[in-house]
PDB file of C-alpha atoms in Angstrom:
ATOM      1  CA  MET Y   1     -20.591 -25.092 -12.044  1.00 68.00           C
ATOM      2  CA  PRO Y   2     -17.271 -23.268 -12.597  1.00 85.00           C
ATOM      3  CA  VAL Y   3     -15.008 -22.858  -9.580  1.00 97.00           C
ATOM      4  CA  ILE Y   4     -14.978 -19.338  -8.145  1.00 98.00           C
ATOM      5  CA  ASP Y   5     -12.464 -18.360  -5.476  1.00 98.00           C
ATOM      6  CA  ALA Y   6     -14.006 -15.860  -3.047  1.00 98.00           C
ATOM      7  CA  HIS Y   7     -10.760 -14.835  -1.331  1.00 98.00           C
ATOM      8  CA  VAL Y   8      -7.661 -13.839  -3.307  1.00 98.00           C
ATOM      9  CA  HIS Y   9      -5.103 -11.087  -2.674  1.00 98.00           C
ATOM     10  CA  LEU Y  10      -3.027  -9.334  -5.308  1.00 98.00           C
ATOM     11  CA  TYR Y  11      -0.651  -6.381  -5.252  1.00 98.00           C
ATOM     12  CA  PRO Y  12       0.714  -3.811  -7.715  1.00 98.00           C
ATOM     13  CA  PRO Y  13       4.093  -4.416  -9.380  1.00 97.00           C
ATOM     14  CA  GLU Y  14       5.918  -1.821  -7.260  1.00 97.00           C
ATOM     15  CA  LEU Y  15       5.077  -3.801  -4.127  1.00 98.00           C
ATOM     16  CA  ASN Y  16       5.923  -7.144  -5.703  1.00 98.00           C
ATOM     17  CA  ARG Y  17       9.403  -5.977  -6.712  1.00 97.00           C
ATOM     18  CA  ASP Y  18      10.446  -5.325  -3.101  1.00 97.00           C
ATOM     19  CA  PRO Y  19       7.704  -6.146  -0.565  1.00 98.00           C
ATOM     20  CA  ALA Y  20       9.664  -5.358   2.598  1.00 97.00           C
ATOM     21  CA  GLY Y  21      11.194  -2.204   1.155  1.00 98.00           C
ATOM     22  CA  TRP Y  22       7.850  -1.019  -0.146  1.00 98.00           C
ATOM     23  CA  ALA Y  23       6.226  -1.593   3.270  1.00 98.00           C
ATOM     24  CA  ALA Y  24       8.954   0.390   5.025  1.00 98.00           C
ATOM     25  CA  ARG Y  25       8.538   3.305   2.631  1.00 98.00           C
ATOM     26  CA  ALA Y  26       4.737   3.186   2.790  1.00 98.00           C
ATOM     27  CA  GLY Y  27       4.515   2.856   6.575  1.00 98.00           C
ATOM     28  CA  GLU Y  28       2.725  -0.510   6.388  1.00 98.00           C
ATOM     29  CA  ALA Y  29       4.631  -2.386   9.105  1.00 97.00           C
ATOM     30  CA  HIS Y  30       1.746  -4.640  10.167  1.00 97.00           C
ATOM     31  CA  TRP Y  31       1.203  -5.919   6.636  1.00 97.00           C
ATOM     32  CA  ALA Y  32       4.952  -6.588   6.361  1.00 97.00           C
ATOM     33  CA  GLN Y  33       4.941  -8.505   9.630  1.00 96.00           C
ATOM     34  CA  LEU Y  34       2.194 -10.766   8.339  1.00 96.00           C
ATOM     35  CA  CYS Y  35       3.078 -11.119   4.671  1.00 97.00           C
ATOM     36  CA  THR Y  36       6.859 -10.873   4.308  1.00 96.00           C
ATOM     37  CA  ARG Y  37       7.831 -13.146   7.190  1.00 93.00           C
ATOM     38  CA  GLN Y  38       9.419 -16.536   6.777  1.00 90.00           C
ATOM     39  CA  ARG Y  39       8.552 -19.865   8.326  1.00 89.00           C
ATOM     40  CA  ARG Y  40      10.935 -21.596  10.699  1.00 84.00           C
ATOM     41  CA  ASP Y  41      12.604 -23.401   7.815  1.00 86.00           C
ATOM     42  CA  GLY Y  42      13.315 -20.093   6.082  1.00 85.00           C
ATOM     43  CA  ARG Y  43      10.685 -20.393   3.374  1.00 91.00           C
ATOM     44  CA  PRO Y  44       8.293 -17.472   2.759  1.00 94.00           C
ATOM     45  CA  VAL Y  45       4.717 -17.694   3.944  1.00 96.00           C
ATOM     46  CA  GLN Y  46       3.382 -16.406   0.641  1.00 97.00           C
ATOM     47  CA  GLY Y  47       4.261 -15.394  -2.889  1.00 97.00           C
ATOM     48  CA  PHE Y  48       3.865 -12.101  -4.723  1.00 98.00           C
ATOM     49  CA  PRO Y  49       2.509 -13.048  -8.153  1.00 98.00           C
ATOM     50  CA  SER Y  50       1.642 -10.729 -10.992  1.00 98.00           C
ATOM     51  CA  VAL Y  51      -1.844 -10.574 -12.473  1.00 98.00           C
ATOM     52  CA  GLU Y  52      -0.603 -12.771 -15.316  1.00 98.00           C
ATOM     53  CA  GLN Y  53       0.752 -15.371 -12.890  1.00 98.00           C
ATOM     54  CA  LEU Y  54      -2.528 -15.394 -10.973  1.00 98.00           C
ATOM     55  CA  LEU Y  55      -4.414 -16.118 -14.189  1.00 98.00           C
ATOM     56  CA  ARG Y  56      -1.974 -18.886 -15.122  1.00 98.00           C
ATOM     57  CA  ASP Y  57      -2.410 -20.479 -11.690  1.00 98.00           C
ATOM     58  CA  MET Y  58      -6.175 -20.222 -12.007  1.00 98.00           C
ATOM     59  CA  ASP Y  59      -6.054 -21.876 -15.423  1.00 98.00           C
ATOM     60  CA  ALA Y  60      -3.847 -24.683 -14.140  1.00 97.00           C
ATOM     61  CA  ALA Y  61      -6.341 -25.546 -11.401  1.00 97.00           C
ATOM     62  CA  GLY Y  62      -9.565 -24.902 -13.296  1.00 97.00           C
ATOM     63  CA  VAL Y  63     -10.559 -21.778 -11.367  1.00 98.00           C
ATOM     64  CA  ALA Y  64     -12.853 -19.740 -13.610  1.00 98.00           C
ATOM     65  CA  ARG Y  65     -13.081 -16.524 -11.597  1.00 98.00           C
ATOM     66  CA  ALA Y  66     -11.547 -14.953  -8.503  1.00 98.00           C
ATOM     67  CA  VAL Y  67     -12.577 -12.230  -6.083  1.00 98.00           C
ATOM     68  CA  LEU Y  68      -9.692  -9.856  -5.361  1.00 98.00           C
ATOM     69  CA  LEU Y  69      -9.877  -8.689  -1.761  1.00 98.00           C
ATOM     70  CA  GLY Y  70      -8.279  -5.562  -0.406  1.00 98.00           C
ATOM     71  CA  TRP Y  71      -6.219  -5.420   2.760  1.00 98.00           C
ATOM     72  CA  TYR Y  72      -6.689  -3.801   6.159  1.00 98.00           C
ATOM     73  CA  TRP Y  73      -3.915  -1.291   5.568  1.00 98.00           C
ATOM     74  CA  GLU Y  74      -2.637   1.092   8.224  1.00 98.00           C
ATOM     75  CA  LYS Y  75      -3.083   4.151   6.006  1.00 98.00           C
ATOM     76  CA  PRO Y  76      -6.184   5.312   4.117  1.00 98.00           C
ATOM     77  CA  GLU Y  77      -4.067   6.331   1.124  1.00 98.00           C
ATOM     78  CA  THR Y  78      -2.800   2.756   0.770  1.00 98.00           C
ATOM     79  CA  CYS Y  79      -6.393   1.540   0.650  1.00 98.00           C
ATOM     80  CA  ALA Y  80      -7.172   3.952  -2.187  1.00 98.00           C
ATOM     81  CA  TRP Y  81      -3.953   2.940  -3.979  1.00 98.00           C
ATOM     82  CA  GLN Y  82      -4.931  -0.726  -3.939  1.00 98.00           C
ATOM     83  CA  ASN Y  83      -8.484   0.087  -5.009  1.00 98.00           C
ATOM     84  CA  ARG Y  84      -7.219   1.890  -8.121  1.00 98.00           C
ATOM     85  CA  PHE Y  85      -5.024  -1.112  -8.944  1.00 98.00           C
ATOM     86  CA  TYR Y  86      -7.977  -3.466  -8.576  1.00 98.00           C
ATOM     87  CA  ALA Y  87     -10.102  -1.257 -10.809  1.00 98.00           C
ATOM     88  CA  THR Y  88      -7.469  -1.720 -13.519  1.00 98.00           C
ATOM     89  CA  CYS Y  89      -7.383  -5.501 -12.995  1.00 98.00           C
ATOM     90  CA  VAL Y  90     -11.161  -5.786 -13.296  1.00 98.00           C
ATOM     91  CA  ARG Y  91     -11.276  -3.540 -16.345  1.00 98.00           C
ATOM     92  CA  GLU Y  92      -8.582  -5.577 -18.122  1.00 98.00           C
ATOM     93  CA  HIS Y  93      -9.926  -9.033 -17.128  1.00 98.00           C
ATOM     94  CA  PRO Y  94     -13.696  -8.635 -16.625  1.00 97.00           C
ATOM     95  CA  ASP Y  95     -14.400 -12.280 -17.400  1.00 96.00           C
ATOM     96  CA  ARG Y  96     -11.962 -13.598 -14.770  1.00 98.00           C
ATOM     97  CA  LEU Y  97     -11.687 -11.079 -11.930  1.00 98.00           C
ATOM     98  CA  VAL Y  98     -13.985  -9.120  -9.647  1.00 98.00           C
ATOM     99  CA  ALA Y  99     -12.816  -7.054  -6.691  1.00 98.00           C
ATOM    100  CA  PHE Y 100     -13.728  -5.629  -3.295  1.00 98.00           C
ATOM    101  CA  ALA Y 101     -12.515  -2.279  -1.976  1.00 98.00           C
ATOM    102  CA  ALA Y 102     -10.253  -1.596   1.007  1.00 98.00           C
ATOM    103  CA  LEU Y 103     -11.215   1.071   3.551  1.00 97.00           C
ATOM    104  CA  HIS Y 104      -9.786   2.694   6.678  1.00 97.00           C
ATOM    105  CA  PRO Y 105     -12.017   4.242   9.379  1.00 96.00           C
ATOM    106  CA  ALA Y 106      -9.419   6.972   9.974  1.00 97.00           C
ATOM    107  CA  ALA Y 107     -10.260   8.491   6.589  1.00 97.00           C
ATOM    108  CA  GLY Y 108     -13.490   9.766   8.115  1.00 97.00           C
ATOM    109  CA  ARG Y 109     -17.127   9.475   7.141  1.00 97.00           C
ATOM    110  CA  GLU Y 110     -17.211  11.672   4.047  1.00 98.00           C
ATOM    111  CA  ALA Y 111     -13.907  10.468   2.599  1.00 98.00           C
ATOM    112  CA  ASN Y 112     -14.943   6.845   3.071  1.00 97.00           C
ATOM    113  CA  ARG Y 113     -18.327   7.451   1.468  1.00 98.00           C
ATOM    114  CA  ALA Y 114     -16.598   9.061  -1.502  1.00 98.00           C
ATOM    115  CA  GLU Y 115     -14.124   6.167  -1.783  1.00 98.00           C
ATOM    116  CA  VAL Y 116     -16.877   3.551  -1.626  1.00 98.00           C
ATOM    117  CA  ARG Y 117     -18.844   5.297  -4.356  1.00 98.00           C
ATOM    118  CA  ARG Y 118     -15.754   5.791  -6.509  1.00 98.00           C
ATOM    119  CA  ALA Y 119     -14.763   2.138  -6.150  1.00 98.00           C
ATOM    120  CA  ARG Y 120     -18.308   1.059  -7.033  1.00 97.00           C
ATOM    121  CA  ASP Y 121     -18.311   3.307 -10.102  1.00 98.00           C
ATOM    122  CA  GLU Y 122     -14.956   1.800 -11.164  1.00 98.00           C
ATOM    123  CA  GLY Y 123     -16.426  -1.689 -11.106  1.00 97.00           C
ATOM    124  CA  LEU Y 124     -15.621  -2.958  -7.597  1.00 98.00           C
ATOM    125  CA  ILE Y 125     -18.530  -4.884  -6.125  1.00 97.00           C
ATOM    126  CA  GLY Y 126     -17.903  -5.195  -2.383  1.00 98.00           C
ATOM    127  CA  LEU Y 127     -15.902  -4.040   0.633  1.00 98.00           C
ATOM    128  CA  GLY Y 128     -13.137  -6.010   2.281  1.00 97.00           C
ATOM    129  CA  GLU Y 129     -11.155  -7.714   3.540  1.00 98.00           C
ATOM    130  CA  LEU Y 130     -11.920  -5.296   6.391  1.00 98.00           C
ATOM    131  CA  SER Y 131     -10.451  -5.488   9.877  1.00 97.00           C
ATOM    132  CA  PRO Y 132     -11.161  -2.433  12.021  1.00 96.00           C
ATOM    133  CA  HIS Y 133      -9.542  -4.283  14.929  1.00 95.00           C
ATOM    134  CA  SER Y 134      -6.247  -4.498  13.035  1.00 96.00           C
ATOM    135  CA  GLN Y 135      -6.494  -0.831  12.057  1.00 96.00           C
ATOM    136  CA  GLY Y 136      -6.874   0.270  15.674  1.00 94.00           C
ATOM    137  CA  HIS Y 137     -10.571   1.155  15.461  1.00 93.00           C
ATOM    138  CA  GLY Y 138     -13.425  -0.599  17.198  1.00 89.00           C
ATOM    139  CA  ILE Y 139     -16.682  -1.568  15.572  1.00 95.00           C
ATOM    140  CA  ASP Y 140     -18.383   1.475  17.088  1.00 96.00           C
ATOM    141  CA  ASP Y 141     -16.292   3.901  15.023  1.00 96.00           C
ATOM    142  CA  PRO Y 142     -18.848   6.207  13.331  1.00 97.00           C
ATOM    143  CA  ALA Y 143     -17.090   6.237   9.939  1.00 97.00           C
ATOM    144  CA  PHE Y 144     -16.831   2.441   9.940  1.00 97.00           C
ATOM    145  CA  ARG Y 145     -20.494   1.997  10.822  1.00 97.00           C
ATOM    146  CA  ASP Y 146     -21.555   4.507   8.192  1.00 98.00           C
ATOM    147  CA  ALA Y 147     -19.624   2.524   5.571  1.00 97.00           C
ATOM    148  CA  LEU Y 148     -21.497  -0.648   6.537  1.00 98.00           C
ATOM    149  CA  ALA Y 149     -24.824   1.134   6.200  1.00 98.00           C
ATOM    150  CA  LEU Y 150     -23.785   2.515   2.815  1.00 98.00           C
ATOM    151  CA  ALA Y 151     -22.785  -0.992   1.734  1.00 98.00           C
ATOM    152  CA  ALA Y 152     -26.348  -2.147   2.328  1.00 97.00           C
ATOM    153  CA  GLU Y 153     -27.714   0.847   0.417  1.00 97.00           C
ATOM    154  CA  LEU Y 154     -25.441   0.140  -2.567  1.00 97.00           C
ATOM    155  CA  ARG Y 155     -25.861  -3.648  -2.265  1.00 96.00           C
ATOM    156  CA  LEU Y 156     -22.157  -4.276  -1.672  1.00 97.00           C
ATOM    157  CA  PRO Y 157     -21.275  -7.409   0.350  1.00 97.00           C
ATOM    158  CA  VAL Y 158     -18.665  -6.896   3.066  1.00 98.00           C
ATOM    159  CA  ASN Y 159     -15.826  -9.314   3.832  1.00 98.00           C
ATOM    160  CA  PHE Y 160     -14.246  -9.311   7.318  1.00 98.00           C
ATOM    161  CA  HIS Y 161     -10.979 -10.774   8.519  1.00 98.00           C
ATOM    162  CA  VAL Y 162     -11.733 -13.059  11.491  1.00 97.00           C
ATOM    163  CA  THR Y 163      -9.200 -14.576  13.878  1.00 95.00           C
ATOM    164  CA  ASP Y 164     -10.228 -17.750  15.693  1.00 92.00           C
ATOM    165  CA  PRO Y 165      -9.792 -16.964  19.413  1.00 90.00           C
ATOM    166  CA  SER Y 166      -8.419 -20.471  19.981  1.00 88.00           C
ATOM    167  CA  SER Y 167      -5.836 -20.315  17.186  1.00 84.00           C
ATOM    168  CA  LYS Y 168      -2.133 -20.335  17.910  1.00 83.00           C
ATOM    169  CA  ASN Y 169      -0.146 -17.137  18.166  1.00 84.00           C
ATOM    170  CA  TYR Y 170       1.858 -15.864  15.185  1.00 83.00           C
ATOM    171  CA  PRO Y 171       3.633 -12.601  14.337  1.00 83.00           C
ATOM    172  CA  GLY Y 172       1.091  -9.856  13.681  1.00 87.00           C
ATOM    173  CA  ARG Y 173      -1.881 -11.736  15.122  1.00 91.00           C
ATOM    174  CA  VAL Y 174      -4.721  -9.434  16.222  1.00 93.00           C
ATOM    175  CA  GLU Y 175      -7.705 -10.489  18.297  1.00 93.00           C
ATOM    176  CA  THR Y 176     -11.064 -10.031  16.564  1.00 95.00           C
ATOM    177  CA  PRO Y 177     -13.733 -10.898  19.170  1.00 94.00           C
ATOM    178  CA  LEU Y 178     -16.371 -13.144  17.658  1.00 94.00           C
ATOM    179  CA  ALA Y 179     -19.047 -11.311  19.630  1.00 93.00           C
ATOM    180  CA  ASP Y 180     -18.327  -8.216  17.537  1.00 95.00           C
ATOM    181  CA  PHE Y 181     -19.330  -9.978  14.318  1.00 95.00           C
ATOM    182  CA  ALA Y 182     -22.448 -11.417  15.914  1.00 92.00           C
ATOM    183  CA  ARG Y 183     -23.407  -7.911  16.989  1.00 93.00           C
ATOM    184  CA  LEU Y 184     -22.734  -6.413  13.549  1.00 95.00           C
ATOM    185  CA  ALA Y 185     -24.917  -9.072  11.905  1.00 94.00           C
ATOM    186  CA  ARG Y 186     -27.783  -8.097  14.197  1.00 93.00           C
ATOM    187  CA  GLU Y 187     -27.334  -4.337  13.930  1.00 96.00           C
ATOM    188  CA  PHE Y 188     -26.799  -4.268  10.152  1.00 96.00           C
ATOM    189  CA  SER Y 189     -29.323  -6.869   9.112  1.00 95.00           C
ATOM    190  CA  ARG Y 190     -29.548  -5.441   5.558  1.00 95.00           C
ATOM    191  CA  THR Y 191     -25.796  -5.765   4.987  1.00 96.00           C
ATOM    192  CA  MET Y 192     -24.461  -9.053   3.633  1.00 96.00           C
ATOM    193  CA  PHE Y 193     -21.325 -10.157   5.496  1.00 97.00           C
ATOM    194  CA  ILE Y 194     -18.695 -12.730   4.553  1.00 98.00           C
ATOM    195  CA  LEU Y 195     -16.613 -13.826   7.544  1.00 97.00           C
ATOM    196  CA  SER Y 196     -13.188 -15.007   6.405  1.00 98.00           C
ATOM    197  CA  HIS Y 197     -11.414 -18.090   7.727  1.00 98.00           C
ATOM    198  CA  LEU Y 198     -14.760 -19.797   8.408  1.00 97.00           C
ATOM    199  CA  GLY Y 199     -15.640 -16.954  10.736  1.00 96.00           C
ATOM    200  CA  GLY Y 200     -13.369 -18.302  13.434  1.00 95.00           C
ATOM    201  CA  LEU Y 201     -16.005 -21.077  13.695  1.00 95.00           C
ATOM    202  CA  LEU Y 202     -18.503 -18.540  15.056  1.00 94.00           C
ATOM    203  CA  PRO Y 203     -21.611 -20.641  14.290  1.00 91.00           C
ATOM    204  CA  LEU Y 204     -20.105 -23.645  16.060  1.00 90.00           C
ATOM    205  CA  VAL Y 205     -19.733 -21.720  19.321  1.00 86.00           C
ATOM    206  CA  ASP Y 206     -22.631 -19.234  19.078  1.00 79.00           C
ATOM    207  CA  SER Y 207     -25.846 -21.036  18.185  1.00 74.00           C
ATOM    208  CA  PRO Y 208     -27.923 -17.882  17.452  1.00 77.00           C
ATOM    209  CA  ALA Y 209     -25.493 -17.049  14.641  1.00 74.00           C
ATOM    210  CA  VAL Y 210     -26.782 -20.085  12.752  1.00 76.00           C
ATOM    211  CA  SER Y 211     -30.072 -18.385  11.930  1.00 77.00           C
ATOM    212  CA  TRP Y 212     -28.734 -15.044  10.645  1.00 85.00           C
ATOM    213  CA  PRO Y 213     -29.315 -15.012   6.869  1.00 90.00           C
ATOM    214  CA  ASN Y 214     -26.835 -12.168   6.253  1.00 94.00           C
ATOM    215  CA  LEU Y 215     -23.780 -14.157   7.374  1.00 95.00           C
ATOM    216  CA  PHE Y 216     -21.634 -16.167   4.960  1.00 96.00           C
ATOM    217  CA  TYR Y 217     -18.330 -17.888   5.701  1.00 97.00           C
ATOM    218  CA  ASP Y 218     -15.326 -18.389   3.435  1.00 98.00           C
ATOM    219  CA  THR Y 219     -12.696 -21.120   3.719  1.00 98.00           C
ATOM    220  CA  ALA Y 220      -9.631 -18.850   3.369  1.00 98.00           C
ATOM    221  CA  ALA Y 221      -6.456 -20.447   4.789  1.00 97.00           C
ATOM    222  CA  MET Y 222      -8.467 -23.427   6.050  1.00 97.00           C
ATOM    223  CA  PRO Y 223      -5.707 -26.035   5.464  1.00 96.00           C
ATOM    224  CA  LEU Y 224      -3.371 -24.061   7.723  1.00 94.00           C
ATOM    225  CA  ILE Y 225      -5.780 -23.664  10.630  1.00 94.00           C
ATOM    226  CA  TYR Y 226      -8.420 -26.411  10.597  1.00 96.00           C
ATOM    227  CA  PRO Y 227      -8.692 -30.143   9.842  1.00 94.00           C
ATOM    228  CA  PRO Y 228     -10.541 -31.162   6.660  1.00 91.00           C
ATOM    229  CA  ASP Y 229     -13.613 -32.378   8.563  1.00 94.00           C
ATOM    230  CA  VAL Y 230     -14.427 -28.785   9.549  1.00 95.00           C
ATOM    231  CA  LEU Y 231     -16.227 -28.395   6.206  1.00 95.00           C
ATOM    232  CA  ARG Y 232     -18.679 -31.137   7.081  1.00 95.00           C
ATOM    233  CA  ARG Y 233     -19.202 -29.642  10.537  1.00 94.00           C
ATOM    234  CA  MET Y 234     -19.896 -26.174   9.111  1.00 94.00           C
ATOM    235  CA  PHE Y 235     -22.305 -27.529   6.508  1.00 94.00           C
ATOM    236  CA  ASP Y 236     -24.170 -29.496   9.149  1.00 93.00           C
ATOM    237  CA  VAL Y 237     -24.614 -26.381  11.296  1.00 92.00           C
ATOM    238  CA  VAL Y 238     -25.175 -23.468   8.883  1.00 92.00           C
ATOM    239  CA  GLY Y 239     -26.305 -25.363   5.791  1.00 91.00           C
ATOM    240  CA  ALA Y 240     -24.728 -25.794   2.381  1.00 91.00           C
ATOM    241  CA  GLU Y 241     -25.837 -22.407   1.056  1.00 94.00           C
ATOM    242  CA  ARG Y 242     -23.694 -20.113   3.224  1.00 95.00           C
ATOM    243  CA  VAL Y 243     -20.131 -21.448   2.909  1.00 97.00           C
ATOM    244  CA  LEU Y 244     -17.889 -20.102   0.128  1.00 98.00           C
ATOM    245  CA  PHE Y 245     -14.679 -21.542  -1.260  1.00 98.00           C
ATOM    246  CA  GLY Y 246     -11.838 -19.084  -0.698  1.00 98.00           C
ATOM    247  CA  SER Y 247      -8.157 -19.944  -0.814  1.00 98.00           C
ATOM    248  CA  ASP Y 248      -6.309 -16.868   0.551  1.00 98.00           C
ATOM    249  CA  TYR Y 249      -4.000 -17.072  -2.479  1.00 98.00           C
ATOM    250  CA  PRO Y 250      -1.063 -16.272  -2.656  1.00 98.00           C
ATOM    251  CA  LEU Y 251      -0.658 -17.685   0.856  1.00 98.00           C
ATOM    252  CA  ILE Y 252       1.156 -21.029   0.699  1.00 97.00           C
ATOM    253  CA  LEU Y 253      -1.398 -23.364   2.271  1.00 97.00           C
ATOM    254  CA  PHE Y 254       0.558 -26.618   2.321  1.00 96.00           C
ATOM    255  CA  PRO Y 255       4.080 -25.578   3.364  1.00 93.00           C
ATOM    256  CA  GLY Y 256       5.176 -29.187   3.798  1.00 87.00           C
ATOM    257  CA  GLU Y 257       4.276 -29.983   0.190  1.00 90.00           C
ATOM    258  CA  GLU Y 258       4.451 -26.733  -1.788  1.00 91.00           C
ATOM    259  CA  THR Y 259       6.915 -23.902  -2.280  1.00 91.00           C
ATOM    260  CA  GLU Y 260       4.694 -21.718  -4.477  1.00 95.00           C
ATOM    261  CA  PRO Y 261       1.089 -20.569  -4.109  1.00 96.00           C
ATOM    262  CA  GLY Y 262      -1.632 -22.313  -6.059  1.00 97.00           C
ATOM    263  CA  PHE Y 263      -5.179 -23.617  -5.981  1.00 98.00           C
ATOM    264  CA  ALA Y 264      -4.982 -27.270  -7.007  1.00 97.00           C
ATOM    265  CA  ARG Y 265      -4.017 -28.856  -3.688  1.00 97.00           C
ATOM    266  CA  PHE Y 266      -6.792 -27.090  -1.769  1.00 97.00           C
ATOM    267  CA  LEU Y 267      -9.350 -28.034  -4.422  1.00 97.00           C
ATOM    268  CA  ALA Y 268      -8.220 -31.652  -4.171  1.00 96.00           C
ATOM    269  CA  LEU Y 269      -8.883 -31.463  -0.430  1.00 96.00           C
ATOM    270  CA  VAL Y 270     -12.400 -30.148  -1.109  1.00 96.00           C
ATOM    271  CA  PHE Y 271     -13.126 -32.922  -3.594  1.00 94.00           C
ATOM    272  CA  GLY Y 272     -11.915 -35.445  -1.021  1.00 92.00           C
ATOM    273  CA  ALA Y 273     -14.189 -34.102   1.710  1.00 92.00           C
ATOM    274  CA  LYS Y 274     -17.390 -35.872   2.716  1.00 90.00           C
ATOM    275  CA  LEU Y 275     -19.726 -33.599   0.800  1.00 94.00           C
ATOM    276  CA  ALA Y 276     -22.634 -34.416  -1.456  1.00 95.00           C
ATOM    277  CA  ALA Y 277     -22.295 -33.323  -5.079  1.00 95.00           C
ATOM    278  CA  ALA Y 278     -24.848 -30.531  -4.612  1.00 96.00           C
ATOM    279  CA  GLU Y 279     -23.017 -29.294  -1.510  1.00 96.00           C
ATOM    280  CA  ARG Y 280     -19.711 -29.227  -3.359  1.00 96.00           C
ATOM    281  CA  THR Y 281     -21.247 -27.328  -6.261  1.00 97.00           C
ATOM    282  CA  ALA Y 282     -22.668 -24.760  -3.853  1.00 97.00           C
ATOM    283  CA  LEU Y 283     -19.351 -24.369  -2.056  1.00 97.00           C
ATOM    284  CA  LEU Y 284     -17.213 -24.026  -5.181  1.00 98.00           C
ATOM    285  CA  GLY Y 285     -19.245 -21.344  -6.888  1.00 96.00           C
ATOM    286  CA  GLY Y 286     -23.002 -21.603  -6.587  1.00 96.00           C
ATOM    287  CA  ASN Y 287     -23.244 -19.724  -3.300  1.00 96.00           C
ATOM    288  CA  LEU Y 288     -20.940 -16.949  -4.420  1.00 97.00           C
ATOM    289  CA  GLU Y 289     -22.749 -16.568  -7.741  1.00 95.00           C
ATOM    290  CA  ARG Y 290     -25.967 -16.049  -5.821  1.00 93.00           C
ATOM    291  CA  LEU Y 291     -24.327 -13.508  -3.542  1.00 94.00           C
ATOM    292  CA  LEU Y 292     -22.729 -11.620  -6.426  1.00 90.00           C
ATOM    293  CA  GLN Y 293     -26.098 -11.453  -8.192  1.00 88.00           C
ATOM    294  CA  TRP Y 294     -27.358  -9.590  -5.120  1.00 76.00           C
ATOM    295  CA  SER Y 295     -24.606  -6.993  -5.625  1.00 70.00           C
ATOM    296  CA  PRO Y 296     -24.775  -4.521  -8.560  1.00 66.00           C
TER     297      PRO Y 296
END
């Protein structure tokens, strides 16, 4: 089974040339706080690769395909801007890249419906990485809820950013109450949800969440926030069929060992975990293939 990464971010060249300057001009201060900051030793927390560099890094690590996720931008127009860029990426590299669309509740119900349909028609196959909490809207926002219902109608899986409530503080951190995701899974039972960052370990602290078939969990940024044995714990609780490999590329996941983003070190961690061969195959692509077959 080829390796598929369920959680990758990528940006247009104009952002990559000057990330902080672009953010200031675009009014995207929260993204800048998260993505352009430096660690205590002065090294950046992430890179800003081109599409070509992403493909080279995938080739070097044996990653066959990647899911490009949008961002929870502060402005609806930035969401649309990234969606158009992703449509180009998918059109130019259909065998390697698929993409999800970014959305902002502030755009309103009709504008969001139009953007979702446009993104779908341009080849995008999901919504996310969404974070209404980070965008200053609760989960009861009517436009946000309408988008989730439309996602079920169009068979588009939805990826959410999830912050573990017990995780350490960092610049730009936003609380995302786990109870909100549990509630959304119940209220939108026809919508397929992927909770990033292992869902903040939701199924390990909320036993009813274990039985909800519309919840999946990706491993984005796992080496930075959890010990390696968390994979075994998640598999034992939710089963092997609902955990997806996601790196959070181009985040630098092993800052003590690496200075550039990549996939190989994280994949080595996965292959060193106490997983059966069938579990590893499911994690590294089988589960996502099944989920993407559900989408158009």
